[in-house]
Short mmCIF file of C-alpha atoms in Angstrom, two decimals:
data_model
loop_
_atom_site.label_atom_id
_atom_site.label_comp_id
_atom_site.label_asym_id
_atom_site.label_seq_id
_atom_site.Cartn_x
_atom_site.Cartn_y
_atom_site.Cartn_z
CA MET A 243 1.82 -32.08 -71.94
CA SER A 244 2.55 -28.37 -72.01
CA ARG A 245 3.20 -26.60 -68.75
CA VAL A 246 0.02 -25.90 -66.89
CA ARG A 247 -0.56 -22.21 -66.35
CA LYS A 248 -2.61 -21.12 -63.42
CA LYS A 249 -3.44 -17.68 -62.05
CA LEU A 250 -4.78 -16.63 -58.70
CA TRP A 251 -6.26 -13.16 -58.63
CA VAL A 252 -7.56 -11.01 -55.84
CA VAL A 253 -9.87 -8.07 -56.41
CA CYS A 254 -10.23 -5.60 -53.57
CA GLY A 255 -13.23 -3.26 -53.57
CA LEU A 256 -13.34 0.06 -51.73
CA SER A 257 -17.02 0.61 -51.16
CA VAL A 258 -19.41 3.14 -49.88
CA LEU A 259 -21.01 3.11 -53.32
CA LEU A 260 -19.86 -0.38 -54.36
CA VAL A 261 -16.76 0.80 -56.18
CA ILE A 262 -14.00 -1.67 -57.03
CA GLY A 263 -10.66 -0.12 -56.18
CA THR A 264 -7.60 -2.33 -56.39
CA THR A 265 -6.78 -5.37 -58.47
CA LEU A 266 -3.94 -7.60 -57.29
CA ALA A 267 -2.74 -10.11 -59.85
CA VAL A 268 -1.16 -12.56 -57.46
CA TRP A 269 0.51 -14.89 -59.91
CA HIS A 270 2.46 -12.05 -61.50
CA GLN A 271 2.91 -9.95 -58.35
CA HIS A 272 1.54 -6.86 -60.08
CA ILE A 273 -0.70 -4.20 -58.56
CA GLN A 274 -2.83 -1.95 -60.73
CA HIS A 275 -4.77 0.94 -59.21
CA THR A 276 -8.02 1.82 -60.96
CA ASN A 277 -9.80 4.02 -58.42
CA HIS A 278 -12.99 5.54 -59.81
CA LEU A 279 -14.10 7.26 -56.61
CA GLU A 280 -11.99 8.64 -53.79
CA ALA A 281 -13.35 7.67 -50.38
CA ASP A 282 -11.56 9.55 -47.59
CA THR A 283 -12.64 7.34 -44.71
CA ILE A 284 -12.78 3.86 -46.25
CA LYS A 285 -9.76 2.00 -47.55
CA ALA A 286 -9.43 -1.76 -47.91
CA GLN A 287 -6.32 -3.88 -48.30
CA VAL A 288 -5.99 -7.49 -49.33
CA VAL A 289 -3.40 -9.12 -47.08
CA GLU A 290 -1.97 -12.21 -48.72
CA ASN A 291 0.80 -14.73 -48.34
CA PHE A 292 1.66 -16.40 -51.61
CA THR A 293 4.50 -18.81 -52.27
CA PRO A 294 5.51 -18.75 -55.95
CA SER A 295 5.85 -22.29 -57.25
CA GLU A 296 4.86 -24.52 -60.10
CA PRO A 297 1.07 -24.13 -60.39
CA LYS A 298 0.20 -27.69 -59.58
CA ASP A 299 -0.51 -29.87 -56.58
CA THR A 300 -1.30 -27.61 -53.58
CA VAL A 301 -0.32 -23.95 -53.89
CA THR A 302 -0.01 -21.89 -50.71
CA LYS A 303 -2.21 -18.82 -50.95
CA ASP A 304 -3.79 -17.39 -47.83
CA VAL A 305 -6.00 -14.32 -47.94
CA SER A 306 -7.39 -11.91 -45.36
CA PHE A 307 -8.70 -8.35 -45.47
CA LYS A 308 -7.71 -5.19 -43.61
CA ASN A 309 -9.61 -1.98 -42.94
CA GLU A 310 -7.02 0.73 -43.56
CA GLY A 311 -9.56 3.51 -43.31
CA THR A 312 -10.48 5.75 -40.40
CA THR A 313 -13.99 4.44 -39.75
CA ASP A 314 -15.55 1.18 -38.62
CA VAL A 315 -17.06 -0.81 -41.48
CA PHE A 316 -19.33 -3.66 -42.46
CA VAL A 317 -17.65 -6.11 -44.84
CA ARG A 318 -18.80 -8.57 -47.45
CA VAL A 319 -16.79 -10.75 -49.82
CA ALA A 320 -17.56 -12.56 -53.07
CA TYR A 321 -15.40 -14.78 -55.22
CA VAL A 322 -15.52 -16.02 -58.80
CA GLU A 323 -13.41 -18.74 -60.36
CA THR A 324 -12.97 -19.59 -64.03
CA TRP A 325 -11.19 -22.16 -66.16
CA GLU A 326 -10.36 -20.87 -69.66
CA LYS A 327 -8.62 -22.45 -72.63
CA LYS A 328 -8.35 -21.99 -76.38
CA ASP A 329 -10.27 -24.23 -78.77
CA LYS A 330 -9.13 -25.37 -82.22
CA ASN A 331 -10.12 -22.01 -83.68
CA ASN A 332 -8.16 -20.14 -81.01
CA GLU A 333 -11.40 -18.97 -79.45
CA THR A 334 -11.61 -18.77 -75.66
CA MET A 335 -13.87 -21.36 -74.11
CA LEU A 336 -14.95 -21.78 -70.50
CA LEU A 337 -14.63 -25.13 -68.77
CA SER A 338 -16.84 -26.23 -65.92
CA ASN A 339 -15.64 -25.45 -62.40
CA GLN A 340 -16.98 -28.82 -61.24
CA LEU A 341 -16.92 -32.41 -62.41
CA SER A 342 -19.44 -34.84 -60.96
CA GLY A 343 -20.38 -32.24 -58.35
CA LYS A 344 -16.80 -31.78 -57.14
CA ASP A 345 -14.66 -28.66 -57.58
CA VAL A 346 -11.84 -29.14 -60.07
CA ALA A 347 -9.69 -26.72 -58.04
CA THR A 348 -10.20 -27.34 -54.33
CA LYS A 349 -10.21 -24.16 -52.27
CA ASN A 350 -9.03 -25.03 -48.78
CA TRP A 351 -10.90 -22.54 -46.60
CA THR A 352 -9.97 -21.84 -43.00
CA ASP A 353 -12.10 -22.60 -39.96
CA SER A 354 -12.40 -18.83 -39.48
CA PHE A 355 -14.12 -18.51 -42.83
CA SER A 356 -16.84 -20.89 -41.65
CA ALA A 357 -17.09 -19.29 -38.20
CA ASP A 358 -16.78 -15.58 -38.98
CA TRP A 359 -18.60 -15.22 -42.29
CA GLN A 360 -22.28 -15.74 -43.10
CA ASP A 361 -23.34 -17.05 -46.50
CA GLY A 362 -25.91 -14.53 -47.67
CA GLY A 363 -27.34 -16.83 -50.31
CA ASP A 364 -26.78 -14.07 -52.86
CA GLY A 365 -23.21 -14.86 -53.89
CA TRP A 366 -21.75 -12.82 -51.02
CA PHE A 367 -20.31 -13.78 -47.65
CA TYR A 368 -20.97 -11.27 -44.86
CA TYR A 369 -18.51 -10.66 -42.03
CA LYS A 370 -20.17 -11.33 -38.69
CA TYR A 371 -18.38 -8.46 -36.93
CA VAL A 372 -17.92 -4.75 -37.39
CA LEU A 373 -14.34 -4.37 -38.64
CA PRO A 374 -12.76 -1.45 -36.77
CA ALA A 375 -10.45 1.09 -38.33
CA GLY A 376 -7.03 -0.54 -38.63
CA GLY A 377 -8.46 -3.99 -37.96
CA SER A 378 -8.02 -7.15 -40.01
CA THR A 379 -10.08 -10.27 -40.51
CA ALA A 380 -8.60 -13.68 -39.88
CA LYS A 381 -7.43 -15.33 -43.08
CA ILE A 382 -10.17 -17.09 -45.01
CA LEU A 383 -8.15 -19.19 -47.45
CA ASN A 384 -5.09 -21.38 -46.84
CA ASN A 385 -4.32 -22.73 -50.29
CA VAL A 386 -5.69 -24.15 -53.52
CA THR A 387 -5.25 -27.77 -54.55
CA PHE A 388 -5.15 -28.57 -58.27
CA PRO A 389 -6.05 -31.99 -59.68
CA ASP A 390 -3.82 -34.61 -61.26
CA TYR A 391 -4.02 -33.64 -64.92
CA MET A 392 -2.83 -37.08 -65.97
CA GLN A 393 -6.16 -38.52 -64.88
CA GLU A 394 -8.51 -38.89 -67.82
CA ALA A 395 -11.25 -36.78 -66.24
CA TYR A 396 -8.92 -33.78 -65.84
CA GLN A 397 -6.81 -33.95 -68.98
CA ASN A 398 -8.84 -31.21 -70.63
CA TYR A 399 -7.77 -28.83 -67.83
CA GLY A 400 -4.04 -29.40 -68.23
CA ASP A 401 -3.48 -26.48 -70.61
CA ALA A 402 -6.24 -24.26 -69.23
CA ASP A 403 -5.87 -21.05 -67.25
CA TYR A 404 -7.44 -20.97 -63.79
CA SER A 405 -8.43 -17.67 -62.18
CA LEU A 406 -9.80 -17.02 -58.69
CA TYR A 407 -11.18 -13.54 -58.00
CA PHE A 408 -12.08 -12.05 -54.62
CA LYS A 409 -14.17 -8.88 -54.43
CA VAL A 410 -14.49 -7.04 -51.12
CA GLU A 411 -17.00 -4.32 -50.34
CA MET A 412 -16.96 -2.16 -47.23
CA LEU A 413 -19.69 0.09 -45.86
CA GLN A 414 -19.33 2.60 -43.04
CA ALA A 415 -20.81 1.39 -39.75
CA SER A 416 -22.21 3.79 -37.16
CA THR A 417 -20.95 2.56 -33.79
CA GLY A 418 -20.29 5.71 -31.76
CA ASP A 419 -22.61 7.24 -29.19
CA ALA A 420 -22.64 10.47 -31.18
CA THR A 421 -24.89 8.87 -33.80
CA LEU A 422 -28.56 9.16 -32.92
CA ASN A 423 -30.69 6.13 -33.78
CA LYS A 424 -27.59 4.22 -34.88
CA ASP A 425 -29.53 0.96 -35.03
CA THR A 426 -31.86 2.43 -37.62
CA VAL A 427 -29.00 4.12 -39.46
CA ASN A 428 -27.04 0.85 -39.74
CA GLN A 429 -30.05 -1.22 -40.72
CA GLU A 430 -31.23 1.18 -43.40
CA ALA A 431 -27.75 1.82 -44.81
CA SER A 432 -26.87 -1.87 -45.03
CA GLN A 433 -30.26 -2.74 -46.50
CA THR A 434 -29.89 -0.03 -49.14
CA VAL A 435 -26.31 -0.83 -50.13
CA PHE A 436 -25.93 -4.56 -49.42
CA GLY A 437 -29.55 -5.67 -49.60
CA LYS A 438 -29.17 -7.12 -46.10
CA SER A 439 -30.05 -5.61 -42.72
CA ALA A 440 -27.24 -5.47 -40.14
CA ASP A 441 -28.12 -5.77 -36.45
CA VAL A 442 -25.13 -4.84 -34.27
CA ASP A 443 -24.32 -5.92 -30.72
CA TYR A 444 -22.29 -2.88 -29.72
CA LYS A 445 -20.70 -4.64 -26.73
CA THR A 446 -19.06 -7.31 -28.87
CA ASN A 447 -19.27 -5.71 -32.34
CA ALA A 448 -21.01 -8.89 -33.52
CA VAL A 449 -23.30 -8.46 -36.52
CA THR A 450 -26.39 -10.48 -37.36
CA TRP A 451 -27.31 -10.28 -41.03
CA GLN A 452 -30.93 -10.60 -42.11
#
């Protein structure tokens, strides 16, 4: 069997207007900047720990997100995974991410991901706190476990490419006393941009998404 090739990718979005900013190709340790809009006060960073190794068994890959901007922000994250391989005609074909209702590549999420992020039911996970300037989330992913490609059910995946994409979007949060009607400002801004209304507890910075 040819060597299995796997790729883990992280996509970081810098967003007041939902603009994707930085793409980090983890497997090849390459960073490509494709900024389409310069946002002076919002800057996101993907913080990752990745141990290069043979892309099989369990691969260490933990991911968190940092607000490198100068303003407090609301955060949401989405991820997409794909399995791709070439058919007999050298055409790219997509394989299913699941077999018998079980993920082919098992993403081993952290407890913090369950506790600190709310599933919006729209493909996005919403951070349950305002992320302050300079602040970081706890890591959300520990590693990814790949199947045993010698098993009959997974043999078709042995020469396929696996990609895991994370997209992060940040939106400025109004938390200071200088902002009049900040509850209304935050609710309307988050509803307009994210399609969800953010209710903030300013004592704890906790966010309830509706």
